[in-house]
Coordinates of C-alpha atoms in Angstrom, one line a residue:
X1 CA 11.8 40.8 36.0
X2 CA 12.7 37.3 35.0
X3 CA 16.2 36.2 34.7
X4 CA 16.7 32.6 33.7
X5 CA 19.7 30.1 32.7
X6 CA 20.0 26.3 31.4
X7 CA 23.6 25.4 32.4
X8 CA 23.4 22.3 30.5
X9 CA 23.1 24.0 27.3
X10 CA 25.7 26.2 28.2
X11 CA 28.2 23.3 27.7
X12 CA 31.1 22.8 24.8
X13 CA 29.3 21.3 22.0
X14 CA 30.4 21.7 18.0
X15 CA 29.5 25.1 16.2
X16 CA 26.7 25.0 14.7
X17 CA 27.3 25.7 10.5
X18 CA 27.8 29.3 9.8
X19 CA 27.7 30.2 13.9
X20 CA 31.8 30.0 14.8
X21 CA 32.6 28.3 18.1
X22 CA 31.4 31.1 20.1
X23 CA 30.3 29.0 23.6
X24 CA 29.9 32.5 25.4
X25 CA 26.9 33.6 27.0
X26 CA 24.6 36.9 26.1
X27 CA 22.4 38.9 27.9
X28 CA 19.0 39.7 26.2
X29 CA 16.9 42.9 27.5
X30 CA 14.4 45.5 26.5
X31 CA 10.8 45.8 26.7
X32 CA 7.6 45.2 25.2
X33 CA 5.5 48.0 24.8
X34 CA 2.0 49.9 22.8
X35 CA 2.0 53.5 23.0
X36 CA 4.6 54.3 25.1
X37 CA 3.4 52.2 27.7
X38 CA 5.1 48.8 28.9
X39 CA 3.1 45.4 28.8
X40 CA 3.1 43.2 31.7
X41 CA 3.6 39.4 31.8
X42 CA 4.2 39.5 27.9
X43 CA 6.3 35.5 27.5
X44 CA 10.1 36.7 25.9
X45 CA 12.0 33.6 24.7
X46 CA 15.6 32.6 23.3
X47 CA 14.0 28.6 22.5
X48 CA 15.8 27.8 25.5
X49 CA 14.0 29.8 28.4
X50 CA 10.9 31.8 28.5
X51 CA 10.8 34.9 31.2
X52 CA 8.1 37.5 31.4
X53 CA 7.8 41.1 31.3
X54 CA 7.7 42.7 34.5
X55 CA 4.9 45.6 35.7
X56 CA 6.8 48.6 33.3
X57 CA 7.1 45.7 30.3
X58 CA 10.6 45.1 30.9
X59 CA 12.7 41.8 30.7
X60 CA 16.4 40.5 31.0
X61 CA 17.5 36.8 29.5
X62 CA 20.4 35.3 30.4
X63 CA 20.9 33.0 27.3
X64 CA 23.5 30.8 25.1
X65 CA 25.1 32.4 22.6
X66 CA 24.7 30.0 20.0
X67 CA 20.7 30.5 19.9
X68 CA 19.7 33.0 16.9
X69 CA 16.8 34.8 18.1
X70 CA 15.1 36.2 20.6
X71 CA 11.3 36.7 20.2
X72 CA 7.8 37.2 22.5
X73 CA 4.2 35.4 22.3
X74 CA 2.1 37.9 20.6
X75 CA -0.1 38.5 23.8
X76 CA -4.2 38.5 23.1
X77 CA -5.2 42.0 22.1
X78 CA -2.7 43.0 19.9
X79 CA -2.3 43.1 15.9
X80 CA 0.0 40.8 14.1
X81 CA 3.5 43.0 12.9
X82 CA 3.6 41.4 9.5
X83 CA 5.6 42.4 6.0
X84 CA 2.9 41.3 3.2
X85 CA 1.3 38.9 5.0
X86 CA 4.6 37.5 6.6
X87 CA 4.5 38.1 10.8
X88 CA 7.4 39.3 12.2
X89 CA 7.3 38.4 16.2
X90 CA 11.2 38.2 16.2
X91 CA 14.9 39.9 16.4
X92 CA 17.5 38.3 15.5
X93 CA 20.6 38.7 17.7
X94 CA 23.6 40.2 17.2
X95 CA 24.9 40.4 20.2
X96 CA 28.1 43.4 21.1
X97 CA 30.5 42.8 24.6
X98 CA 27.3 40.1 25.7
X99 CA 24.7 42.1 25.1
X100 CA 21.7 42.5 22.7
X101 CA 19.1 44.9 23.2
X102 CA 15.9 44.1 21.7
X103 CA 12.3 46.2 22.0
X104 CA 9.2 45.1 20.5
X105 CA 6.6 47.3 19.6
X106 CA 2.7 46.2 19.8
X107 CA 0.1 47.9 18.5
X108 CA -3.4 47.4 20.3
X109 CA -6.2 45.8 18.2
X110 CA -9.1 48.2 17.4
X111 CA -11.5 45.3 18.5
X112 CA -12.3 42.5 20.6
X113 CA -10.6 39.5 19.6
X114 CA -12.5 37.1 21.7
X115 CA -14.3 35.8 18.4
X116 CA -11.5 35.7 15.0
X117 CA -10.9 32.9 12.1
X118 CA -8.1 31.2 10.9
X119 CA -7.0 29.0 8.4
X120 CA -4.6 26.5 7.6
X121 CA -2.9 25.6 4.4
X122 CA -1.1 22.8 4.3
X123 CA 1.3 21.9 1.5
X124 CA 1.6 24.4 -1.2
X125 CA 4.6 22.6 -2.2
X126 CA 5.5 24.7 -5.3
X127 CA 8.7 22.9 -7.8
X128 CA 8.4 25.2 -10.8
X129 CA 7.1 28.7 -11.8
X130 CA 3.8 27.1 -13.3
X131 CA 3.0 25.6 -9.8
X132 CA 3.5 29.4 -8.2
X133 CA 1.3 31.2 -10.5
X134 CA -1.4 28.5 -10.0
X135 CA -0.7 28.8 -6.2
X136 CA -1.2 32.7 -6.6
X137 CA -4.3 32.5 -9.0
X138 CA -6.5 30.1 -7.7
X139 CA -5.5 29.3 -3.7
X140 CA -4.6 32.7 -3.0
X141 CA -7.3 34.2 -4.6
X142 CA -9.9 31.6 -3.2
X143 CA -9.0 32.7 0.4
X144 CA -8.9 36.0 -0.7
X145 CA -12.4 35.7 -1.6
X146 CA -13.5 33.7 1.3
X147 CA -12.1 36.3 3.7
X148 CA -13.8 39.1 2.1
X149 CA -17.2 37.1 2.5
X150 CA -17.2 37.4 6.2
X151 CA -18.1 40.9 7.7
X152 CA -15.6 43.4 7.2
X153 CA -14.0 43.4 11.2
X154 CA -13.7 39.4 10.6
X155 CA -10.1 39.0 12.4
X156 CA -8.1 36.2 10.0
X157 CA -4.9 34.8 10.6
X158 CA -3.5 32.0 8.3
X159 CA -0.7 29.2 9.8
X160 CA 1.2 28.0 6.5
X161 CA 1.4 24.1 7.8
X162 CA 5.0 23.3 6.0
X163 CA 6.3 22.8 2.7
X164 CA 5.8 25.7 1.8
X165 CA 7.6 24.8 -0.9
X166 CA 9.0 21.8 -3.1
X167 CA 13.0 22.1 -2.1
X168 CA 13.1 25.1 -4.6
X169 CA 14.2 28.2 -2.1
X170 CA 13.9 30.3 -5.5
X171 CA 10.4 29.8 -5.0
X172 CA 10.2 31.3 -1.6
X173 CA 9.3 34.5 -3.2
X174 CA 6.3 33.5 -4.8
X175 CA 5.2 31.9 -1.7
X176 CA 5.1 34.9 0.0
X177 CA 3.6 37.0 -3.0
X178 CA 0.3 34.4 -3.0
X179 CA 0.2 35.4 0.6
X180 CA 0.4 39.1 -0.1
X181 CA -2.5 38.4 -2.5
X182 CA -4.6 36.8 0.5
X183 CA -4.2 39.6 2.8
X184 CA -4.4 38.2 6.0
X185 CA -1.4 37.5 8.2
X186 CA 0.6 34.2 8.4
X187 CA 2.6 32.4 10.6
X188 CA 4.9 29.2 9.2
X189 CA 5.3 25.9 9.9
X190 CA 8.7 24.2 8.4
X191 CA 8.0 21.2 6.7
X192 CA 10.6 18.6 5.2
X193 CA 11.1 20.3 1.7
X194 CA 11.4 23.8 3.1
X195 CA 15.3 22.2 4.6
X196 CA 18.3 22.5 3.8
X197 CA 19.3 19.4 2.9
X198 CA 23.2 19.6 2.3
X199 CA 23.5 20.3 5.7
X200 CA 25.1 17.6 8.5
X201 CA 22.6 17.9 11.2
X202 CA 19.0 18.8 11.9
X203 CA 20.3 22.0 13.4
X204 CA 21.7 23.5 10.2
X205 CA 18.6 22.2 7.8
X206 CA 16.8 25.2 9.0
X207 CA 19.1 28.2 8.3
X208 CA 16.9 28.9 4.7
X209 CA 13.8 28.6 6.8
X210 CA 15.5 31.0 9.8
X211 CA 16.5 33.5 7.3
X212 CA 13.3 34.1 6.0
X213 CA 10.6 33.4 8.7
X214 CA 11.8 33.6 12.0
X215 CA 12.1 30.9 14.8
X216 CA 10.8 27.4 13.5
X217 CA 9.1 26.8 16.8
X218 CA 7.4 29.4 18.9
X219 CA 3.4 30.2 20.6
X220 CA 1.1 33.6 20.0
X221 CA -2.2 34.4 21.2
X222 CA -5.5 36.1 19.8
X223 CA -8.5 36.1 22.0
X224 CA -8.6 33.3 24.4
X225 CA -6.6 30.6 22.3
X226 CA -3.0 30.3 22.6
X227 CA -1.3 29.0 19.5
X228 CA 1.8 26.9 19.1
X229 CA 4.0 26.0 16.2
X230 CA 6.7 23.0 16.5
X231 CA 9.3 21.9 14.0
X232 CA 8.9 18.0 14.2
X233 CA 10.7 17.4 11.0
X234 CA 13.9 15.7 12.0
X235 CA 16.9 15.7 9.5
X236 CA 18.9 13.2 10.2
X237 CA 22.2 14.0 7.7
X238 CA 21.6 12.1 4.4
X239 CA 19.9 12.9 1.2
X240 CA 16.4 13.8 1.7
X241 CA 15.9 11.4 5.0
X242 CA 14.0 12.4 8.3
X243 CA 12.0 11.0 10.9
X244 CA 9.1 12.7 12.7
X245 CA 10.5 13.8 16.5
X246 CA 10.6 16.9 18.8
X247 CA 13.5 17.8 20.2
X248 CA 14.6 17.9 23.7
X249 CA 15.3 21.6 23.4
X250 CA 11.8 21.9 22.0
X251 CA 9.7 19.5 24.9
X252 CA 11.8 21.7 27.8
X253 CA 10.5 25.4 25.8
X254 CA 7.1 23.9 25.2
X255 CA 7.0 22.7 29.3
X256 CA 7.7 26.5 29.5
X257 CA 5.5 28.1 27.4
X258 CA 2.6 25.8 28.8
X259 CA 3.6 26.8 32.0
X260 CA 2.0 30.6 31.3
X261 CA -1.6 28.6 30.0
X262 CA -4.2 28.3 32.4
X263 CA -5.6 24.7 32.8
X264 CA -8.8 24.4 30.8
X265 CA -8.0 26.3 27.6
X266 CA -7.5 26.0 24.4
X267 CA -4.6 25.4 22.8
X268 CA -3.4 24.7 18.9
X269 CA -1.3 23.3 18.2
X270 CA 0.8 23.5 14.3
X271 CA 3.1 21.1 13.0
X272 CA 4.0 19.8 9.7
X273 CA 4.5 15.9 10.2
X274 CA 0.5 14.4 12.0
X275 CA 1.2 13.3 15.6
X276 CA -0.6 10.6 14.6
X277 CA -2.3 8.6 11.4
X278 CA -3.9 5.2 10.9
X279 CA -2.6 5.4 7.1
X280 CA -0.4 2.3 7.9
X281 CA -3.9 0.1 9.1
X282 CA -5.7 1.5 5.9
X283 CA -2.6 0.0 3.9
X284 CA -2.5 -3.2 5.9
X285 CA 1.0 -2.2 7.5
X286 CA 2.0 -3.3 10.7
X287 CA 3.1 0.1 11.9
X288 CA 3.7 3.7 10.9
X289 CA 6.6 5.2 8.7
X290 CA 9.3 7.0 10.9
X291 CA 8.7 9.8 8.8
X292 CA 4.7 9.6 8.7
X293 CA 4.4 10.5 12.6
X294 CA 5.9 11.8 15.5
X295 CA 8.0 9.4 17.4
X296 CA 7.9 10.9 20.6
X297 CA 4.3 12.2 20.4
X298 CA 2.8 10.8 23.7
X299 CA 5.3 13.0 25.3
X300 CA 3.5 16.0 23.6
X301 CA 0.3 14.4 24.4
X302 CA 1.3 14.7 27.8
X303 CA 2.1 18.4 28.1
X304 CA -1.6 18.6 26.3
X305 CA -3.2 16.7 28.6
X306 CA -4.8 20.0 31.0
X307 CA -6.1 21.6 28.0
X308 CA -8.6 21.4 24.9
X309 CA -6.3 20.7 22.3
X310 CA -6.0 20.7 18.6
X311 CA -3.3 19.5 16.5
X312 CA -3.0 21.1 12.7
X313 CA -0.8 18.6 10.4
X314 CA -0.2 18.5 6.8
X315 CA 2.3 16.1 5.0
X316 CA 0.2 13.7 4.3
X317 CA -1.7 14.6 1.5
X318 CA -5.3 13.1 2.6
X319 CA -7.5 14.3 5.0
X320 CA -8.1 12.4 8.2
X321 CA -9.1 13.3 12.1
X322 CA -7.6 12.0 14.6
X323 CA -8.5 11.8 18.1
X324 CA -6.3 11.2 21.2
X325 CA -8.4 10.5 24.4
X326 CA -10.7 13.2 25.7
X327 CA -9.5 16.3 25.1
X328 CA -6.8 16.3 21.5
X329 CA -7.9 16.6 18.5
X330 CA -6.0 16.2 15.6
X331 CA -7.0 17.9 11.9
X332 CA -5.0 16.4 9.1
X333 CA -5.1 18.8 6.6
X334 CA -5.6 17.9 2.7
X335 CA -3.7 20.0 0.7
X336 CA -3.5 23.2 -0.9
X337 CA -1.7 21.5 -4.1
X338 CA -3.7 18.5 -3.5
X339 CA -1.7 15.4 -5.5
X340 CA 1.5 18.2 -6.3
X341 CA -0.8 20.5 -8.7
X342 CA -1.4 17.5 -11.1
X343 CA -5.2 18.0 -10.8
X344 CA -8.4 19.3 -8.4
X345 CA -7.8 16.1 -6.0
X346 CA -5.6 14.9 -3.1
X347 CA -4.7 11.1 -3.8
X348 CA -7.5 10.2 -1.4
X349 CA -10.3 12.2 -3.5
X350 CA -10.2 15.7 -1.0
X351 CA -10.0 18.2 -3.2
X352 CA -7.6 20.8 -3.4
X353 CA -7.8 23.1 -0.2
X354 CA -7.5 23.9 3.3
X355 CA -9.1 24.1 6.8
X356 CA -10.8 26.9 8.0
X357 CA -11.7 27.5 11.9
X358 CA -14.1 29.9 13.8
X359 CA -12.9 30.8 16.9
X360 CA -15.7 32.1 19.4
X361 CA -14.1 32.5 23.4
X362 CA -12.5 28.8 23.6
X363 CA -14.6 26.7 21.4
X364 CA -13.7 26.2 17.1
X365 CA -16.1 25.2 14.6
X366 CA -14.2 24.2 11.4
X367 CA -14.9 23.5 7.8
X368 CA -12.8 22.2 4.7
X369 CA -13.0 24.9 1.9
X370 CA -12.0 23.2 -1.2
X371 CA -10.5 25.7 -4.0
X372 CA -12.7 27.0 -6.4
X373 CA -15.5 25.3 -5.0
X374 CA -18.2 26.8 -2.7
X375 CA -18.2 26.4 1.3
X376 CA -21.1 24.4 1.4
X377 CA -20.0 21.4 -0.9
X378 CA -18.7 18.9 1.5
X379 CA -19.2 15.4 -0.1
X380 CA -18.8 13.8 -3.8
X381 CA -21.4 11.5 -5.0
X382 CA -20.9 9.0 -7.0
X383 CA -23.3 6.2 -9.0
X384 CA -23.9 2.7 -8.9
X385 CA -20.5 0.5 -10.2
X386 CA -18.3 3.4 -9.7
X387 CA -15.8 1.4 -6.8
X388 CA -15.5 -1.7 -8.4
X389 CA -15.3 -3.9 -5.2
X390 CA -18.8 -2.4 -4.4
X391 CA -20.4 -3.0 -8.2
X392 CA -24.5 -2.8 -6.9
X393 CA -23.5 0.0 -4.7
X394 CA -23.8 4.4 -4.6
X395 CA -21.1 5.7 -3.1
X396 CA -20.1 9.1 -1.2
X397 CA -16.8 10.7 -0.4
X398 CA -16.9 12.6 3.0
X399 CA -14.3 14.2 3.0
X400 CA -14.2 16.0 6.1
X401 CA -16.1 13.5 8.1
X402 CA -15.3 11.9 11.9
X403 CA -17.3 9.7 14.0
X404 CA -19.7 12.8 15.1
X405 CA -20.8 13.2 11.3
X406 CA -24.3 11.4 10.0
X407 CA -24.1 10.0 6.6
X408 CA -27.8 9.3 5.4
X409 CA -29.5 8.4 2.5
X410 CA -32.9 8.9 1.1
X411 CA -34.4 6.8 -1.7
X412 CA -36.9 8.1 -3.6
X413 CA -37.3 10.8 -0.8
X414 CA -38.0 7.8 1.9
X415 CA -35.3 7.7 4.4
X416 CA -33.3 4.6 4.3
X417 CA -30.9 5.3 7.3
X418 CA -27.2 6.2 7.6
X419 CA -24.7 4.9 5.1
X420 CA -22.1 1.9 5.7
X421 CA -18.5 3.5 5.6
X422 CA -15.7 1.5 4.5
X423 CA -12.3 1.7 3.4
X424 CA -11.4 1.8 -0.2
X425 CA -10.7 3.8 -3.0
X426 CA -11.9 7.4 -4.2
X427 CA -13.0 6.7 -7.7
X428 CA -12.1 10.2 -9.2
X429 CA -8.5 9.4 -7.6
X430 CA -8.7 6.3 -9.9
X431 CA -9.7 7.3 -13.1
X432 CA -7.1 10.3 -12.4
X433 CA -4.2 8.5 -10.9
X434 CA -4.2 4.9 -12.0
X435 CA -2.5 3.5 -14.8
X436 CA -2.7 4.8 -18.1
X437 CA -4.2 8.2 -16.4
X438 CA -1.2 8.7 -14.4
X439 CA 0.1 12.6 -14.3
X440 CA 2.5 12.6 -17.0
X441 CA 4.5 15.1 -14.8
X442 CA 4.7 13.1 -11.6
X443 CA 4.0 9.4 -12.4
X444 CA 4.1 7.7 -8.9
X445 CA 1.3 9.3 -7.8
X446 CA -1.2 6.7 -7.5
X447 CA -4.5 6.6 -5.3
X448 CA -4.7 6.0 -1.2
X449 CA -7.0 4.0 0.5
X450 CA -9.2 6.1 2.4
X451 CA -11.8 5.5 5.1
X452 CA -14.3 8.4 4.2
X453 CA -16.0 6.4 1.6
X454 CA -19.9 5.5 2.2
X455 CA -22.3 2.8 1.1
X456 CA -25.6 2.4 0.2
X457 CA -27.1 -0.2 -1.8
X458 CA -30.4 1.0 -3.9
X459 CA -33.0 -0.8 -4.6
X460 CA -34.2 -2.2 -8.5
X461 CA -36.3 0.8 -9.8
X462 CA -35.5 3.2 -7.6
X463 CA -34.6 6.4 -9.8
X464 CA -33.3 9.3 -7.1
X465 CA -30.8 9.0 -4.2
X466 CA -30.3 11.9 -1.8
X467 CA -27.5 11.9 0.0
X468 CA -27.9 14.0 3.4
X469 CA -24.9 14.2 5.5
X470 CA -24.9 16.4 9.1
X471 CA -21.7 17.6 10.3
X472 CA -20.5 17.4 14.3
X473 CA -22.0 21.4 14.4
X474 CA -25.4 20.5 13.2
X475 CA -24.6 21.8 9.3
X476 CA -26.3 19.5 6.9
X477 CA -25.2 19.0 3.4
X478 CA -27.4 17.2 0.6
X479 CA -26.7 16.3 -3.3
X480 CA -28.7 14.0 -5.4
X481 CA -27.9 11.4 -7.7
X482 CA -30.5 10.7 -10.8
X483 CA -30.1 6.5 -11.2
X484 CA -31.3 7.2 -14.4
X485 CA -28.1 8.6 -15.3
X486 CA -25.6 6.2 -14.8
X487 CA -23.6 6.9 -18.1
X488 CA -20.7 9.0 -16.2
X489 CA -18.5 6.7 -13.5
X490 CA -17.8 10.3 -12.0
X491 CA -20.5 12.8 -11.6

């Protein structure tokens, strides 16, 4: 049986809103069981210190008082305790002469878990009622609809990837109902509008968030992947202004929680803010926003560094991958409200949507599932004169693409070799988001250079271009474009 203690965080420091200036200490104990029968080396956590359960699924915590919960790391095998699609992994403490006793109750999985999916669904970011009901019609529907194409014992779990919603807490509850619709469990990721932003430090800009979901960071398991979520969204006290950064308190928990990973596997890795984008070099800036990317990310990169990991951002808005050495991957999600519900596009021409992931032992394959729009369609063509810096040239939006993709092109049926990418500008995004066709409900939108655009130049005469584009798994994904058809700028 475990029994921990940080004295440094045990020190006089202010109370933390709505806490008092209780600076005692508590001690945290029960057991974590299925059946009746205890579960060994199950991780138990305050944020501050992780301890495992011992042979008979026992544990004891010595912890600060000021922490809120106290929760475990869903061990591989087990099904995920949810209410309507929210998981519940948690208790929150309430502690009586320094104690709190807390039991957790598993229930075993009626099948293997080595193979499972899950998605992620980045920015729903609902401001009104109208935005809800199309979250809960057409997203939560979609997935519900993509789930039930898989085979019946398909495991799903879904990772909400932050702003949930648009600073609207009201509109919490509809969040949760287009979840309920989905049916599969989901874990959350705060995000910068899900905050409380009245509040005079980070610490408090999460008590909405708290309330409602849990812990804002914490790790679970299914099969042989072991998932973490991080809160990288740093409030720093005025109006809505933050900076992408993980705490101390966080980089000592996740050392921790690491610490029960053996080197080699896999490991994901949820946030709301990317580790990392190169949307400042697409805009010709000399550097990132402070609230673009993390800060302090190499130090994350550096607790990643023994395993095969993936990083699952949002905020953003576009699409992008990002990779960091040999063994990170980063997926920046476009969103599931793609440019804030004004139309079927994120500003850099993804559509609408989110990732999906197949999980077989330690290795994903993924796929961008755009809403409404079957699995297969992963490009946009469009015809000659549609970007008008390329005026003689087709072009393609891939939207999903890094540098293990093949974008081709066949002229006529003759094979012309792979495409010239570029950056520039989606052309739908234009003729949707650029001047006069500005959203009349959000009018800075406006589009983003993006560097999944393709070139190809035909030749005079020709009359059909096929576009064939192979993904990094060997999936190959065609559409044609008739050059005698050239009346539409968007087909």
């Amino acid at each position: 049986m475990g029994l921990t203690l940080a004295p440094n965080l045990l020190q006089a420091r202010p109370a933390i809103p709505g806490r008092g200036q209780d600076l005692s200490t508590v001690t945290l104990s029960g057991k974590v069981y299925a059946n009746g029968k205890g579960i060994a080396g199950v991780s138990v956590t305050d944020g501050i210190n992780v301890v495992t359960t011992d042979s008979a699924g026992r544990y004891e915590l010595l912890s600060n008082a000021t922490v809120d919960f106290v929760y475990i790391s869903i061990p591989r095998g087990y099904e995920f305790e949810n209410e309507k699609s929210i998981t519940r992994f948690y208790k929150k403490i309430v502690p009586q002469r320094g104690r709190f006793k807390a039991d957790f109750e598993l229930k075993k999985l009626a099948q293997d878990d080595t193979k499972h999916n899950f998605v992620v669904w980045a920015d729903p970011q609902i401001i009104s009622k109208e935005d809800a009901e199309q979250l809960k019609r057409e997203s939560a529907q979609d997935l519900k609809q993509l789930v039930g194409s898989y085979p019946q014992e398909t495991l799903f779990h879904g990772i909400g990837c932050g702003d949930l919603v648009w600073d609207k807490f009201d509109l919490f509850d509809d969040y949760q109902e287009a979840l309920a619709i989905a049916g599969i469990p989901f874990f959350q990721v705060i995000g910068n509008h899900d905050m409380n932003l009245d509040a005079r430090t980070d610490e408090g800009s999460t008590e909405k968030f708290k309330e409602l979901f849990g812990p804002t960071y914490y790790s679970f398991n299914r099969g042989e992947v072991h998932y973490v979520v991080l809160d990288d969204v740093f409030f720093i006290g005025t109006a809505k202004k933050y900076i992408g950064y993980l705490t101390e308190r966080q980089l000592a928990w996740l050392e921790q929680d690491l610490a029960t990973v053996k080197p080699g596997s896999t490991v994901v890795v949820s946030l709301h803010i990317p580790a990392y984008t190169r949307q400042h070099e697409r805009n010709k800036e000399k550097e990132p926003s402070l609230g673009g990317v993390v800060s302090n990310r190499k130090e994350l990169y550096r607790l990643l560094q023994p395993y095969k990991a993936h990083i699952m951002s949002g905020h953003t808005h576009f699409n992008e991958k990002v990779f960091e050495g040999d063994n990170i991957i980063e997926h920046v999600h476009g969103t599931v409200c793609g440019a804030w519900w004004t139309g079927p596009i994120c500003y850099d021409g993804t559509p609408s949507g989110y990732g999906v992931y197949e999980v077989n032992g330690s290795e994903l394959q993924w796929y961008y599932k755009s809403t409404g729009l079957p699995k297969e369609q992963q490009l946009r063509v469009y015809p000659v004169g549609a970007v008008a810096a390329k005026p003689e040239h087709v072009a393609v939006n891939v939207w999903n693409w890094d540098p293990n993709w093949k974008v081709e092109w066949l002229e006529d049926g003759k094979r012309k070799g792979e495409m010239a990418r570029e950056t520039g500008l989606d052309p739908l995004s234009v003729q949707l988001h650029e001047g006069a066709a500005k959203p009349n409900r959000h009018k800075w939108i406006e589009p983003q250079p993006t560097d999944h655009l393709f070139f190809a130049k035909p030749s005079p005469g020709a009359s059909k271009i096929t576009v064939q584009v192979t993904d990094r798994f060997g999936n190959v994904f065609r559409d044609e474009l008739q050059l005698a058809k050239l009346e539409s700028v968007v087909r």
